[in-house]
mmCIF file with all atom_site columns, C-alpha atoms in Angstrom:
data_model
loop_
_atom_site.group_PDB
_atom_site.id
_atom_site.type_symbol
_atom_site.label_atom_id
_atom_site.label_alt_id
_atom_site.label_comp_id
_atom_site.label_asym_id
_atom_site.label_entity_id
_atom_site.label_seq_id
_atom_site.pdbx_PDB_ins_code
_atom_site.Cartn_x
_atom_site.Cartn_y
_atom_site.Cartn_z
_atom_site.occupancy
_atom_site.B_iso_or_equiv
_atom_site.pdbx_formal_charge
_atom_site.auth_seq_id
_atom_site.auth_comp_id
_atom_site.auth_asym_id
_atom_site.auth_atom_id
_atom_site.pdbx_PDB_model_num
ATOM 1   C CA . MET A 1 1   ? 51.615 222.356 -252.842 1.00 0.00 ? 10  MET A CA 1
ATOM 2   C CA . THR A 1 2   ? 54.706 224.411 -253.379 1.00 0.00 ? 11  THR A CA 1
ATOM 3   C CA . ARG A 1 3   ? 54.804 228.159 -252.816 1.00 0.00 ? 12  ARG A CA 1
ATOM 4   C CA . THR A 1 4   ? 54.791 228.755 -256.550 1.00 0.00 ? 13  THR A CA 1
ATOM 5   C CA . GLN A 1 5   ? 51.660 226.691 -256.997 1.00 0.00 ? 14  GLN A CA 1
ATOM 6   C CA . LEU A 1 6   ? 49.962 228.468 -254.082 1.00 0.00 ? 15  LEU A CA 1
ATOM 7   C CA . ALA A 1 7   ? 50.903 231.827 -255.582 1.00 0.00 ? 16  ALA A CA 1
ATOM 8   C CA . ARG A 1 8   ? 49.373 230.829 -258.899 1.00 0.00 ? 17  ARG A CA 1
ATOM 9   C CA . VAL A 1 9   ? 46.171 229.683 -257.197 1.00 0.00 ? 18  VAL A CA 1
ATOM 10  C CA . ASN A 1 10  ? 45.845 232.893 -255.189 1.00 0.00 ? 19  ASN A CA 1
ATOM 11  C CA . THR A 1 11  ? 46.464 235.198 -258.181 1.00 0.00 ? 20  THR A CA 1
ATOM 12  C CA . ARG A 1 12  ? 43.706 233.717 -260.304 1.00 0.00 ? 21  ARG A CA 1
ATOM 13  C CA . ARG A 1 13  ? 40.861 236.041 -260.952 1.00 0.00 ? 22  ARG A CA 1
ATOM 14  C CA . PRO A 1 14  ? 37.453 234.866 -259.907 1.00 0.00 ? 23  PRO A CA 1
ATOM 15  C CA . SER A 1 15  ? 35.304 233.696 -262.778 1.00 0.00 ? 24  SER A CA 1
ATOM 16  C CA . VAL A 1 16  ? 32.008 235.310 -263.677 1.00 0.00 ? 25  VAL A CA 1
ATOM 17  C CA . VAL A 1 17  ? 28.967 233.068 -263.368 1.00 0.00 ? 26  VAL A CA 1
ATOM 18  C CA . ALA A 1 18  ? 25.531 233.738 -264.802 1.00 0.00 ? 27  ALA A CA 1
ATOM 19  C CA . ARG A 1 19  ? 22.546 232.015 -263.207 1.00 0.00 ? 28  ARG A CA 1
ATOM 20  C CA . ARG A 1 20  ? 18.827 232.189 -263.824 1.00 0.00 ? 29  ARG A CA 1
ATOM 21  C CA . ILE A 1 21  ? 16.781 232.450 -260.632 1.00 0.00 ? 30  ILE A CA 1
ATOM 22  C CA . VAL A 1 22  ? 13.141 231.368 -260.777 1.00 0.00 ? 31  VAL A CA 1
ATOM 23  C CA . GLY A 1 23  ? 10.632 231.676 -257.922 1.00 0.00 ? 32  GLY A CA 1
ATOM 24  C CA . THR A 1 24  ? 8.185  233.921 -256.212 1.00 0.00 ? 33  THR A CA 1
ATOM 25  C CA . PRO A 1 25  ? 9.121  237.605 -256.084 1.00 0.00 ? 34  PRO A CA 1
ATOM 26  C CA . ALA A 1 26  ? 10.082 237.276 -252.392 1.00 0.00 ? 35  ALA A CA 1
ATOM 27  C CA . GLU A 1 27  ? 12.296 234.218 -253.057 1.00 0.00 ? 36  GLU A CA 1
ATOM 28  C CA . VAL A 1 28  ? 14.062 235.889 -255.962 1.00 0.00 ? 37  VAL A CA 1
ATOM 29  C CA . ALA A 1 29  ? 14.552 239.118 -253.987 1.00 0.00 ? 38  ALA A CA 1
ATOM 30  C CA . SER A 1 30  ? 16.074 237.256 -251.016 1.00 0.00 ? 39  SER A CA 1
ATOM 31  C CA . THR A 1 31  ? 18.419 235.256 -253.262 1.00 0.00 ? 40  THR A CA 1
ATOM 32  C CA . VAL A 1 32  ? 19.617 238.393 -255.054 1.00 0.00 ? 41  VAL A CA 1
ATOM 33  C CA . ALA A 1 33  ? 20.055 240.114 -251.658 1.00 0.00 ? 42  ALA A CA 1
ATOM 34  C CA . LEU A 1 34  ? 22.268 237.256 -250.459 1.00 0.00 ? 43  LEU A CA 1
ATOM 35  C CA . VAL A 1 35  ? 24.559 237.552 -253.465 1.00 0.00 ? 44  VAL A CA 1
ATOM 36  C CA . ARG A 1 36  ? 24.582 241.382 -253.248 1.00 0.00 ? 45  ARG A CA 1
ATOM 37  C CA . ASP A 1 37  ? 25.429 241.336 -249.513 1.00 0.00 ? 46  ASP A CA 1
ATOM 38  C CA . THR A 1 38  ? 28.500 239.177 -250.155 1.00 0.00 ? 47  THR A CA 1
ATOM 39  C CA . GLY A 1 39  ? 29.777 241.805 -252.597 1.00 0.00 ? 48  GLY A CA 1
ATOM 40  C CA . ARG A 1 40  ? 29.887 239.414 -255.562 1.00 0.00 ? 49  ARG A CA 1
ATOM 41  C CA . LEU A 1 41  ? 26.903 240.723 -257.540 1.00 0.00 ? 50  LEU A CA 1
ATOM 42  C CA . LEU A 1 42  ? 27.924 242.189 -260.920 1.00 0.00 ? 51  LEU A CA 1
ATOM 43  C CA . SER A 1 43  ? 24.582 242.654 -262.667 1.00 0.00 ? 52  SER A CA 1
ATOM 44  C CA . MET A 1 44  ? 21.035 241.401 -262.915 1.00 0.00 ? 53  MET A CA 1
ATOM 45  C CA . THR A 1 45  ? 18.194 241.652 -265.373 1.00 0.00 ? 54  THR A CA 1
ATOM 46  C CA . THR A 1 46  ? 14.827 243.135 -264.531 1.00 0.00 ? 55  THR A CA 1
ATOM 47  C CA . PRO A 1 47  ? 12.370 240.605 -263.113 1.00 0.00 ? 56  PRO A CA 1
ATOM 48  C CA . GLN A 1 48  ? 10.206 238.991 -265.829 1.00 0.00 ? 57  GLN A CA 1
ATOM 49  C CA . GLN A 1 49  ? 6.916  237.320 -264.994 1.00 0.00 ? 58  GLN A CA 1
ATOM 50  C CA . ILE A 1 50  ? 6.674  233.753 -266.284 1.00 0.00 ? 59  ILE A CA 1
ATOM 51  C CA . PRO A 1 51  ? 3.707  233.361 -268.663 1.00 0.00 ? 60  PRO A CA 1
ATOM 52  C CA . GLY A 1 52  ? 1.049  231.067 -267.208 1.00 0.00 ? 61  GLY A CA 1
ATOM 53  C CA . HIS A 1 53  ? 2.375  231.439 -263.631 1.00 0.00 ? 62  HIS A CA 1
ATOM 54  C CA . ALA A 1 54  ? 1.085  234.573 -261.994 1.00 0.00 ? 63  ALA A CA 1
ATOM 55  C CA . ALA A 1 55  ? 3.206  234.270 -258.874 1.00 0.00 ? 64  ALA A CA 1
ATOM 56  C CA . ARG A 1 56  ? 6.531  233.266 -260.517 1.00 0.00 ? 65  ARG A CA 1
ATOM 57  C CA . VAL A 1 57  ? 9.278  235.542 -261.817 1.00 0.00 ? 66  VAL A CA 1
ATOM 58  C CA . THR A 1 58  ? 12.696 234.963 -263.347 1.00 0.00 ? 67  THR A CA 1
ATOM 59  C CA . VAL A 1 59  ? 15.905 236.998 -263.087 1.00 0.00 ? 68  VAL A CA 1
ATOM 60  C CA . THR A 1 60  ? 19.329 236.375 -264.621 1.00 0.00 ? 69  THR A CA 1
ATOM 61  C CA . VAL A 1 61  ? 22.122 237.253 -262.214 1.00 0.00 ? 70  VAL A CA 1
ATOM 62  C CA . ARG A 1 62  ? 25.836 237.624 -263.009 1.00 0.00 ? 71  ARG A CA 1
ATOM 63  C CA . PHE A 1 63  ? 28.194 237.323 -260.044 1.00 0.00 ? 72  PHE A CA 1
ATOM 64  C CA . LEU A 1 64  ? 31.780 236.450 -259.153 1.00 0.00 ? 73  LEU A CA 1
ATOM 65  C CA . ASP A 1 65  ? 32.436 232.827 -258.362 1.00 0.00 ? 74  ASP A CA 1
ATOM 66  C CA . THR A 1 66  ? 35.038 233.127 -255.610 1.00 0.00 ? 75  THR A CA 1
ATOM 67  C CA . ARG A 1 67  ? 35.460 229.396 -255.111 1.00 0.00 ? 76  ARG A CA 1
ATOM 68  C CA . THR A 1 68  ? 38.186 229.273 -257.776 1.00 0.00 ? 77  THR A CA 1
ATOM 69  C CA . ALA A 1 69  ? 40.101 232.206 -256.277 1.00 0.00 ? 78  ALA A CA 1
ATOM 70  C CA . SER A 1 70  ? 39.997 231.108 -252.672 1.00 0.00 ? 79  SER A CA 1
ATOM 71  C CA . THR A 1 71  ? 42.854 229.384 -250.987 1.00 0.00 ? 80  THR A CA 1
ATOM 72  C CA . PRO A 1 72  ? 43.002 225.712 -251.783 1.00 0.00 ? 81  PRO A CA 1
ATOM 73  C CA . VAL A 1 73  ? 41.275 223.315 -249.468 1.00 0.00 ? 82  VAL A CA 1
ATOM 74  C CA . ARG A 1 74  ? 43.866 221.813 -247.195 1.00 0.00 ? 83  ARG A CA 1
ATOM 75  C CA . ARG A 1 75  ? 43.513 218.102 -247.002 1.00 0.00 ? 84  ARG A CA 1
ATOM 76  C CA . PRO A 1 76  ? 45.097 216.346 -244.068 1.00 0.00 ? 85  PRO A CA 1
ATOM 77  C CA . ARG A 1 77  ? 48.275 214.572 -245.088 1.00 0.00 ? 86  ARG A CA 1
ATOM 78  C CA . ARG A 1 78  ? 47.627 211.080 -243.831 1.00 0.00 ? 87  ARG A CA 1
ATOM 79  C CA . GLY A 1 79  ? 50.346 209.357 -245.822 1.00 0.00 ? 88  GLY A CA 1
ATOM 80  C CA . PRO A 1 80  ? 53.208 210.139 -243.435 1.00 0.00 ? 89  PRO A CA 1
ATOM 81  C CA . VAL A 1 81  ? 51.002 209.471 -240.380 1.00 0.00 ? 90  VAL A CA 1
ATOM 82  C CA . ILE A 1 82  ? 49.965 206.066 -241.660 1.00 0.00 ? 91  ILE A CA 1
ATOM 83  C CA . ALA A 1 83  ? 53.556 205.262 -242.553 1.00 0.00 ? 92  ALA A CA 1
ATOM 84  C CA . ALA A 1 84  ? 54.737 206.396 -239.117 1.00 0.00 ? 93  ALA A CA 1
ATOM 85  C CA . ILE A 1 85  ? 52.350 203.924 -237.511 1.00 0.00 ? 94  ILE A CA 1
ATOM 86  C CA . ALA A 1 86  ? 52.314 201.091 -240.049 1.00 0.00 ? 95  ALA A CA 1
ATOM 87  C CA . VAL A 1 87  ? 56.058 200.674 -240.568 1.00 0.00 ? 96  VAL A CA 1
ATOM 88  C CA . PRO A 1 88  ? 56.914 200.122 -236.871 1.00 0.00 ? 97  PRO A CA 1
ATOM 89  C CA . ALA A 1 89  ? 53.842 197.898 -236.434 1.00 0.00 ? 98  ALA A CA 1
ATOM 90  C CA . VAL A 1 90  ? 54.857 195.702 -239.361 1.00 0.00 ? 99  VAL A CA 1
ATOM 91  C CA . GLY A 1 91  ? 58.412 195.624 -238.030 1.00 0.00 ? 100 GLY A CA 1
ATOM 92  C CA . ALA A 1 92  ? 57.187 194.573 -234.574 1.00 0.00 ? 101 ALA A CA 1
ATOM 93  C CA . VAL A 1 93  ? 55.006 191.808 -236.024 1.00 0.00 ? 102 VAL A CA 1
ATOM 94  C CA . ALA A 1 94  ? 57.924 190.573 -238.134 1.00 0.00 ? 103 ALA A CA 1
ATOM 95  C CA . ALA A 1 95  ? 60.255 190.576 -235.103 1.00 0.00 ? 104 ALA A CA 1
ATOM 96  C CA . ILE A 1 96  ? 57.730 188.676 -232.979 1.00 0.00 ? 105 ILE A CA 1
ATOM 97  C CA . GLY A 1 97  ? 57.245 186.134 -235.773 1.00 0.00 ? 106 GLY A CA 1
ATOM 98  C CA . TYR A 1 98  ? 60.997 185.697 -236.164 1.00 0.00 ? 107 TYR A CA 1
ATOM 99  C CA . LEU A 1 99  ? 61.486 185.222 -232.409 1.00 0.00 ? 108 LEU A CA 1
ATOM 100 C CA . ALA A 1 100 ? 58.604 182.727 -232.245 1.00 0.00 ? 109 ALA A CA 1
ATOM 101 C CA . ALA A 1 101 ? 60.140 180.721 -235.096 1.00 0.00 ? 110 ALA A CA 1
ATOM 102 C CA . GLN A 1 102 ? 63.519 180.730 -233.329 1.00 0.00 ? 111 GLN A CA 1
ATOM 103 C CA . ILE A 1 103 ? 61.950 179.514 -230.080 1.00 0.00 ? 112 ILE A CA 1
ATOM 104 C CA . VAL A 1 104 ? 60.094 176.705 -231.868 1.00 0.00 ? 113 VAL A CA 1
ATOM 105 C CA . GLN A 1 105 ? 63.294 175.674 -233.662 1.00 0.00 ? 114 GLN A CA 1
ATOM 106 C CA . ALA A 1 106 ? 65.255 175.688 -230.381 1.00 0.00 ? 115 ALA A CA 1
ATOM 107 C CA . ILE A 1 107 ? 62.590 173.556 -228.662 1.00 0.00 ? 116 ILE A CA 1
ATOM 108 C CA . ARG A 1 108 ? 62.582 171.078 -231.554 1.00 0.00 ? 117 ARG A CA 1
ATOM 109 C CA . ALA A 1 109 ? 66.381 170.857 -231.452 1.00 0.00 ? 118 ALA A CA 1
ATOM 110 C CA . ALA A 1 110 ? 66.434 170.361 -227.663 1.00 0.00 ? 119 ALA A CA 1
ATOM 111 C CA . PHE A 1 111 ? 63.390 168.039 -227.512 1.00 0.00 ? 120 PHE A CA 1
ATOM 112 C CA . PRO A 1 112 ? 65.398 164.802 -227.048 1.00 0.00 ? 121 PRO A CA 1
ATOM 113 C CA . LEU A 1 113 ? 67.356 166.390 -224.198 1.00 0.00 ? 122 LEU A CA 1
ATOM 114 C CA . ILE A 1 114 ? 64.159 167.690 -222.558 1.00 0.00 ? 123 ILE A CA 1
ATOM 115 C CA . ALA A 1 115 ? 62.391 164.328 -222.947 1.00 0.00 ? 124 ALA A CA 1
ATOM 116 C CA . GLY A 1 116 ? 65.428 162.479 -221.515 1.00 0.00 ? 125 GLY A CA 1
ATOM 117 C CA . GLY A 1 117 ? 65.590 164.829 -218.531 1.00 0.00 ? 126 GLY A CA 1
ATOM 118 C CA . ALA A 1 118 ? 61.881 164.384 -217.877 1.00 0.00 ? 127 ALA A CA 1
ATOM 119 C CA . LEU A 1 119 ? 62.263 160.586 -218.050 1.00 0.00 ? 128 LEU A CA 1
ATOM 120 C CA . VAL A 1 120 ? 65.138 160.669 -215.535 1.00 0.00 ? 129 VAL A CA 1
ATOM 121 C CA . LEU A 1 121 ? 63.044 162.817 -213.172 1.00 0.00 ? 130 LEU A CA 1
ATOM 122 C CA . VAL A 1 122 ? 60.125 160.373 -213.422 1.00 0.00 ? 131 VAL A CA 1
ATOM 123 C CA . VAL A 1 123 ? 62.400 157.403 -212.619 1.00 0.00 ? 132 VAL A CA 1
ATOM 124 C CA . ILE A 1 124 ? 63.908 159.210 -209.640 1.00 0.00 ? 133 ILE A CA 1
ATOM 125 C CA . ALA A 1 125 ? 60.416 160.133 -208.389 1.00 0.00 ? 134 ALA A CA 1
ATOM 126 C CA . LEU A 1 126 ? 59.325 156.471 -208.649 1.00 0.00 ? 135 LEU A CA 1
ATOM 127 C CA . LEU A 1 127 ? 62.389 155.289 -206.772 1.00 0.00 ? 136 LEU A CA 1
ATOM 128 C CA . LEU A 1 128 ? 62.003 157.852 -204.004 1.00 0.00 ? 137 LEU A CA 1
ATOM 129 C CA . ARG A 1 129 ? 58.303 157.394 -203.328 1.00 0.00 ? 138 ARG A CA 1
ATOM 130 C CA . LYS A 1 130 ? 57.237 155.985 -199.975 1.00 0.00 ? 139 LYS A CA 1
ATOM 131 C CA . SER A 1 131 ? 56.519 152.310 -199.870 1.00 0.00 ? 140 SER A CA 1
ATOM 132 C CA . GLY A 1 132 ? 54.185 152.569 -196.894 1.00 0.00 ? 141 GLY A CA 1
ATOM 133 C CA . ARG A 1 133 ? 56.702 151.519 -194.231 1.00 0.00 ? 142 ARG A CA 1
ATOM 134 C CA . CYS A 1 134 ? 59.242 153.526 -192.316 1.00 0.00 ? 143 CYS A CA 1
ATOM 135 C CA . CYS A 1 135 ? 61.713 154.219 -195.089 1.00 0.00 ? 144 CYS A CA 1
ATOM 136 C CA . PRO A 1 136 ? 61.369 155.684 -198.562 1.00 0.00 ? 145 PRO A CA 1
ATOM 137 C CA . GLY A 1 137 ? 61.672 153.578 -201.713 1.00 0.00 ? 146 GLY A CA 1
ATOM 138 C CA . LEU A 1 138 ? 65.446 153.180 -201.477 1.00 0.00 ? 147 LEU A CA 1
ATOM 139 C CA . HIS A 1 139 ? 65.985 151.014 -198.424 1.00 0.00 ? 148 HIS A CA 1
ATOM 140 C CA . CYS A 1 140 ? 68.412 151.900 -195.747 1.00 0.00 ? 149 CYS A CA 1
ATOM 141 C CA . PRO A 1 141 ? 70.726 149.161 -194.418 1.00 0.00 ? 150 PRO A CA 1
ATOM 142 C CA . GLY A 1 142 ? 69.223 149.197 -190.946 1.00 0.00 ? 151 GLY A CA 1
ATOM 143 C CA . CYS A 1 143 ? 65.547 148.943 -191.786 1.00 0.00 ? 152 CYS A CA 1
ATOM 144 C CA . GLY A 1 144 ? 65.424 145.178 -192.344 1.00 0.00 ? 153 GLY A CA 1
ATOM 145 C CA . HIS A 1 145 ? 63.451 144.823 -195.505 1.00 0.00 ? 154 HIS A CA 1
#
């Protein structure tokens, strides 16, 4: 809220509320005492006994409703906090996805070269393996095989 809006909220006069309280004399007296102790009690009628209920009375009380004049309830502003977390997270996920796609594309482009290199290494390994005699797979001139 802007300062002007807050000023308007704080300058409102509290509204007057009238309520009928029904209960036993002790209940009604304690309820009226609560409103009177807060300083909001404006007026009240004399207690009237309810016909047919010997132990029940009714009173009409007028008091100030201060809920409308109080400072507004401050709600936490979660919009900027969520944006401060969500925007970098989405950016990080997008960057990781982009890099993963680039790596896959590079591997697919270099696959023939990688497969050819692996094939050459396999052939060299087969040629250099031991044959069981004194020399490795490629024979030396002095070994006599």
